[in-house]
JSON list of C-alpha atoms in Angstrom, two decimals:
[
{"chain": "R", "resi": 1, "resn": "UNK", "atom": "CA", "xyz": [-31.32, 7.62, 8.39]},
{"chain": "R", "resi": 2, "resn": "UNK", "atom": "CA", "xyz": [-29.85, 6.31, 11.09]},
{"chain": "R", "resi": 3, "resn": "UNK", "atom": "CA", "xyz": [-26.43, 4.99, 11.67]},
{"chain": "R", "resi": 4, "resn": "UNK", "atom": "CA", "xyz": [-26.70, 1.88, 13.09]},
{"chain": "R", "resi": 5, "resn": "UNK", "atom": "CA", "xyz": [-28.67, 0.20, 9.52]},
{"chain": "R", "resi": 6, "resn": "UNK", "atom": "CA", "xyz": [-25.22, 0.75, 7.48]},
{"chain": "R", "resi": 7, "resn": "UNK", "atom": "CA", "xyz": [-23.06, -0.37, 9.67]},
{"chain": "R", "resi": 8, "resn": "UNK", "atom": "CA", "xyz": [-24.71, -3.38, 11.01]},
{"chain": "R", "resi": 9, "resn": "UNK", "atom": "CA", "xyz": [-25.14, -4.34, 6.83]},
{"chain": "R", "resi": 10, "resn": "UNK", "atom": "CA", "xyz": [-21.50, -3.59, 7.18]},
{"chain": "R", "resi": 11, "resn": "UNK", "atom": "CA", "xyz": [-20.30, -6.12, 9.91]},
{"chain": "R", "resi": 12, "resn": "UNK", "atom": "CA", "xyz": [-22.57, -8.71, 8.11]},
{"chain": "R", "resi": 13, "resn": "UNK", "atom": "CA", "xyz": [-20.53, -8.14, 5.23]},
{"chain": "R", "resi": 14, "resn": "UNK", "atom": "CA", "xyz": [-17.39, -8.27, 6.57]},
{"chain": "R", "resi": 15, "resn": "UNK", "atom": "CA", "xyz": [-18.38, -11.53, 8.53]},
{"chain": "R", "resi": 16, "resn": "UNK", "atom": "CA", "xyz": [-19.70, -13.23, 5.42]},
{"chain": "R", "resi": 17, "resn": "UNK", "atom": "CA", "xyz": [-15.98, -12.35, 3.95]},
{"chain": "R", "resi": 18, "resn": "UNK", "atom": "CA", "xyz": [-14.23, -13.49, 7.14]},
{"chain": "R", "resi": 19, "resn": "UNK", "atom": "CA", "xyz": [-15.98, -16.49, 7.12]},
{"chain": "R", "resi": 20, "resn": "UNK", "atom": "CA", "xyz": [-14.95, -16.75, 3.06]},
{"chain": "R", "resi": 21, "resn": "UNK", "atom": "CA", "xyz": [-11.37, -16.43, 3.81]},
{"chain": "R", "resi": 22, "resn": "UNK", "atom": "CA", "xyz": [-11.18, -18.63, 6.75]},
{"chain": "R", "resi": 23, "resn": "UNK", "atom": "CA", "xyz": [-13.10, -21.71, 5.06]},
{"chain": "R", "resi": 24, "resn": "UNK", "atom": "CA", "xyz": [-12.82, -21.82, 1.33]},
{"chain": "R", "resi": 25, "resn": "UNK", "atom": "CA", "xyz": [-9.94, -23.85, -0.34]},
{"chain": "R", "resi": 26, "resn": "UNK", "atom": "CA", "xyz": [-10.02, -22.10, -3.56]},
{"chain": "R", "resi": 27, "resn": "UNK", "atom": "CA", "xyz": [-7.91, -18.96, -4.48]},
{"chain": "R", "resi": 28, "resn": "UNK", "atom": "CA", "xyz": [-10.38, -16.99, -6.45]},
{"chain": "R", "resi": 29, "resn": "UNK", "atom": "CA", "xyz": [-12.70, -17.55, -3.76]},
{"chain": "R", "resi": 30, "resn": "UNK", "atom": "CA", "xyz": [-10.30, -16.45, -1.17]},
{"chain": "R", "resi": 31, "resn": "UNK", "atom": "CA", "xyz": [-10.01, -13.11, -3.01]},
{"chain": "R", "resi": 32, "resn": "UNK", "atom": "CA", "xyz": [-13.64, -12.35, -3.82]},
{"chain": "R", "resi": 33, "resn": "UNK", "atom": "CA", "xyz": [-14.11, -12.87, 0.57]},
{"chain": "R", "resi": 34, "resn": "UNK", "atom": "CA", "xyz": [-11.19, -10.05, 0.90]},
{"chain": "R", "resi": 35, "resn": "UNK", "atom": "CA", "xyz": [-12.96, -8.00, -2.05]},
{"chain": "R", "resi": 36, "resn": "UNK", "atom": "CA", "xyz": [-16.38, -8.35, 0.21]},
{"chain": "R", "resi": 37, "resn": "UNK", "atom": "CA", "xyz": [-14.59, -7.31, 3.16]},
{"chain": "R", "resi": 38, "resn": "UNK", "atom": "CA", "xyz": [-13.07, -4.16, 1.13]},
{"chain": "R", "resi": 39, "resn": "UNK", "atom": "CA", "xyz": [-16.26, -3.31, 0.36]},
{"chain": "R", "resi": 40, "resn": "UNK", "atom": "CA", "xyz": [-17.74, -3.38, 3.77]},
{"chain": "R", "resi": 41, "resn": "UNK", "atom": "CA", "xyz": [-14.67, -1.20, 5.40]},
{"chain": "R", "resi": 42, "resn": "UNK", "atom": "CA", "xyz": [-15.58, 1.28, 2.54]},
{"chain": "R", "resi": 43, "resn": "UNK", "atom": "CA", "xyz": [-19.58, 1.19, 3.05]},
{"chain": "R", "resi": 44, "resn": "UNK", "atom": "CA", "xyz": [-17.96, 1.93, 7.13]},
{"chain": "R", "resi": 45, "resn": "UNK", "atom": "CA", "xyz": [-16.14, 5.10, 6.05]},
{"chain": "R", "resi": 46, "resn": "UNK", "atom": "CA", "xyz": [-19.29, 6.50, 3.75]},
{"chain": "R", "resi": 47, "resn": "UNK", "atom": "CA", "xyz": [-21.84, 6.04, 6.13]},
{"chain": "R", "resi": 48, "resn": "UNK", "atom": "CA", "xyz": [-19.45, 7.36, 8.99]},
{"chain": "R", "resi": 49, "resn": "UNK", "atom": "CA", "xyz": [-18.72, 10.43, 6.57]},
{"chain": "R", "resi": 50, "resn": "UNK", "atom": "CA", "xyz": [-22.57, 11.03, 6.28]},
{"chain": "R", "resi": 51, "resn": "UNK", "atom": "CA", "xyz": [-23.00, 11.20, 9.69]},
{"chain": "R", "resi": 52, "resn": "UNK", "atom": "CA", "xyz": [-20.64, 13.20, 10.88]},
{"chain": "R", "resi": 53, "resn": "UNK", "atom": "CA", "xyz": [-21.23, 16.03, 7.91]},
{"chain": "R", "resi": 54, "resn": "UNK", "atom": "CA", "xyz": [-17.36, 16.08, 7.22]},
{"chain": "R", "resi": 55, "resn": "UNK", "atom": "CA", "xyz": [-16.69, 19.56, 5.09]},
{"chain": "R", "resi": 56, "resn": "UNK", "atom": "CA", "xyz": [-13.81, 17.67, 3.64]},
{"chain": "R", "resi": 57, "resn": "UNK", "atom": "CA", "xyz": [-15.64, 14.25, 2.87]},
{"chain": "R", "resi": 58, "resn": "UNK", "atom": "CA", "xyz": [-12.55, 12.60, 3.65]},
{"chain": "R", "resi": 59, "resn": "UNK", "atom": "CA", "xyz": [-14.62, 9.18, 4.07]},
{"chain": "R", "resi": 60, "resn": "UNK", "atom": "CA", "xyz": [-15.69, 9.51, 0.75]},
{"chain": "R", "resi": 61, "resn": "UNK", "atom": "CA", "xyz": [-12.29, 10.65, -0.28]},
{"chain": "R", "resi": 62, "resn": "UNK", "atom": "CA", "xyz": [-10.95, 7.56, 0.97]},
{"chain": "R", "resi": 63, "resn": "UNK", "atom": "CA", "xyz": [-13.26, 4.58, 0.00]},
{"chain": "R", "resi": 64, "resn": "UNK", "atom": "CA", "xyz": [-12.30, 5.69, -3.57]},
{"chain": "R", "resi": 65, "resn": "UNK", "atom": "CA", "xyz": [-8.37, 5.67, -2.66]},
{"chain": "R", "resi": 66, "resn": "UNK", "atom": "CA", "xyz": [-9.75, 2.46, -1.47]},
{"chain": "R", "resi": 67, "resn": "UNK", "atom": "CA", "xyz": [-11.72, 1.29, -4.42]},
{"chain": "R", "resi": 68, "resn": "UNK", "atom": "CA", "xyz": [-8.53, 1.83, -6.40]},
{"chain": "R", "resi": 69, "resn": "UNK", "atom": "CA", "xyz": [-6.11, 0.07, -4.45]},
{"chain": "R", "resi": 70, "resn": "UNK", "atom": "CA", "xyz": [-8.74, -2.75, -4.47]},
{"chain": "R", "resi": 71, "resn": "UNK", "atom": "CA", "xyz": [-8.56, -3.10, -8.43]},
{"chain": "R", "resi": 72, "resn": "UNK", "atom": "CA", "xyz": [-4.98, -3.32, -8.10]},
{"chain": "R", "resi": 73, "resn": "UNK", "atom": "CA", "xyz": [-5.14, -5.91, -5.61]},
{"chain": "R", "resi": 74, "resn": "UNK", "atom": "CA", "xyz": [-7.52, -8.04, -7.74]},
{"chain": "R", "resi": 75, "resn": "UNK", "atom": "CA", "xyz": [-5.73, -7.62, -11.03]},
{"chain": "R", "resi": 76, "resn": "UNK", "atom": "CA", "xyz": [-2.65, -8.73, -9.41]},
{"chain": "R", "resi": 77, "resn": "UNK", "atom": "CA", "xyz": [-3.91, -11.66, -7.65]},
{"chain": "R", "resi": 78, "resn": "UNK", "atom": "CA", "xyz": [-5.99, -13.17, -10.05]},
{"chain": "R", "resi": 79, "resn": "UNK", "atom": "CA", "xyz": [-2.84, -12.88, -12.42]},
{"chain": "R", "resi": 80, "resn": "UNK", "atom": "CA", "xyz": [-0.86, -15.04, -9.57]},
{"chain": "R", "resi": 81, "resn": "UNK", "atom": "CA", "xyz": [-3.61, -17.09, -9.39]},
{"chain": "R", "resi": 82, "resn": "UNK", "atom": "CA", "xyz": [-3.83, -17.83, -12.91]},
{"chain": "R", "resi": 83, "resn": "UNK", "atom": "CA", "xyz": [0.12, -18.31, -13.07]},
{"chain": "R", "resi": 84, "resn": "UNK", "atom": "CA", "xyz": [-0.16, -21.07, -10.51]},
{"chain": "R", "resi": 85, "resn": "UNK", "atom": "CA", "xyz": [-3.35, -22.59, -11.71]},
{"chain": "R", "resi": 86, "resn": "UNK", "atom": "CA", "xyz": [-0.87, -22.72, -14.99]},
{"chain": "R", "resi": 87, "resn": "UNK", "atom": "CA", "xyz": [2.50, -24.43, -13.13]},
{"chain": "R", "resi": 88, "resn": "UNK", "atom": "CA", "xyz": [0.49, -26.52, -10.49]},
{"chain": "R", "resi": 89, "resn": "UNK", "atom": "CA", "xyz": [-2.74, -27.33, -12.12]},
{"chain": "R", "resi": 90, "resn": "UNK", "atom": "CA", "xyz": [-4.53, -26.28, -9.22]},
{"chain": "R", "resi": 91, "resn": "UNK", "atom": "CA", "xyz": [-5.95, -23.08, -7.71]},
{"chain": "R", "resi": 92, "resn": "UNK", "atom": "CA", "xyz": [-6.30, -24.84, -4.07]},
{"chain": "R", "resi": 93, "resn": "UNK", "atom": "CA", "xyz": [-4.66, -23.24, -1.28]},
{"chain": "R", "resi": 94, "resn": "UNK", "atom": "CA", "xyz": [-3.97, -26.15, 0.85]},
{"chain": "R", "resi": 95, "resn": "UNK", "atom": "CA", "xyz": [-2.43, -27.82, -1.88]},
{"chain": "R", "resi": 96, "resn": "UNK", "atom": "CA", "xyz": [-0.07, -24.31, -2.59]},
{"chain": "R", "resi": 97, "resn": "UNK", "atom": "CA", "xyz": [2.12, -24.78, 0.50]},
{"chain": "R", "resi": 98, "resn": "UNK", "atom": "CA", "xyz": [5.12, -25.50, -0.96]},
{"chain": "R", "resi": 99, "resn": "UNK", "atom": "CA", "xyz": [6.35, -22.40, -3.30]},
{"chain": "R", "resi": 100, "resn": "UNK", "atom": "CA", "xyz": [9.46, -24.68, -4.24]},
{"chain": "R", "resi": 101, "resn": "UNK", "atom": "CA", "xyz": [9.50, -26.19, -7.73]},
{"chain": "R", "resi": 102, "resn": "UNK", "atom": "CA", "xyz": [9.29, -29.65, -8.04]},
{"chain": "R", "resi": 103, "resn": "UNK", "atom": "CA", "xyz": [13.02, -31.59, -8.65]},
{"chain": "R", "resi": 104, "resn": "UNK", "atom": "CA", "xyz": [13.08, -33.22, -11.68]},
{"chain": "R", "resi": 105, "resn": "UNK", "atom": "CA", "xyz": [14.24, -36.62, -12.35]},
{"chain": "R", "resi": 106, "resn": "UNK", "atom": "CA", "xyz": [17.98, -37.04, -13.68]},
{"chain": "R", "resi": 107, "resn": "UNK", "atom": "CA", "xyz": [16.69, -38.65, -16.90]},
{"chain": "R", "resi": 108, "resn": "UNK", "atom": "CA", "xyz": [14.32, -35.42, -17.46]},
{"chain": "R", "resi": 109, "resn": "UNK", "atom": "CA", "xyz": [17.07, -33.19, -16.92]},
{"chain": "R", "resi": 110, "resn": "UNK", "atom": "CA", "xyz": [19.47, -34.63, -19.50]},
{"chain": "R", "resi": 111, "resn": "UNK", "atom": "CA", "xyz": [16.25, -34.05, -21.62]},
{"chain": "R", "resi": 112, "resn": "UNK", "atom": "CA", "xyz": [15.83, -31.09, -21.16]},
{"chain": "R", "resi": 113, "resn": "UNK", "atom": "CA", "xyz": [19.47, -30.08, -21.79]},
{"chain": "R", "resi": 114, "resn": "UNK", "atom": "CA", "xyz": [19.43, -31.63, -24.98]}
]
């Protein structure tokens, strides 16, 4: 097999996530695109390994470091995600900008002290 079929699959992959990132409003979205791009650095390293007949298989060694450091990623963003979807209402990124909370009104305040 030659090298040039996995790694072109590869860059398409990790266009299709650029592209995800750069456009898409919403934050789930936005991390399935980085997931896709994960996924093509890792297909990169295995095919790489192959090809060069590494004793070690440190490509291989690494996409799994990789793989695991991924599920971290995505458990840990999606709870974020889910947190702000909770406060805001909203899991758009445009509308995230502002990480401040809201002031409350003086009348709401009293309110809430009582």
């Amino acid at each position: 097999m030659h090298l040039a079929y996995p790694a072109v699959l590869a860059a398409l992959l990790f266009c299709v996530g650029l592209y995800g990132v750069l456009a898409r409003r919403n934050a789930i979205l936005v991390l399935m695109s980085v997931e896709l791009m994960l996924n093509a650095v890792n297909l990169n390293l295995v095919a790489f390994d192959v090809w060069l007949r590494d004793a070690l298989h440190a490509g291989q060694a690494l996409t799994l470091f990789t793989i695991a450091i991924a599920a971290a990623e995505i458990g840990i963003g999606l709870a974020i995600v889910l947190m702000v979807y909770r406060n805001r209402g909203t899991a758009d990124v445009d509308r995230l900008r502002d990480t401040a909370e809201r002031p409350q009104p003086a009348d709401e305040k009293a309110e809430a002290a009582a």
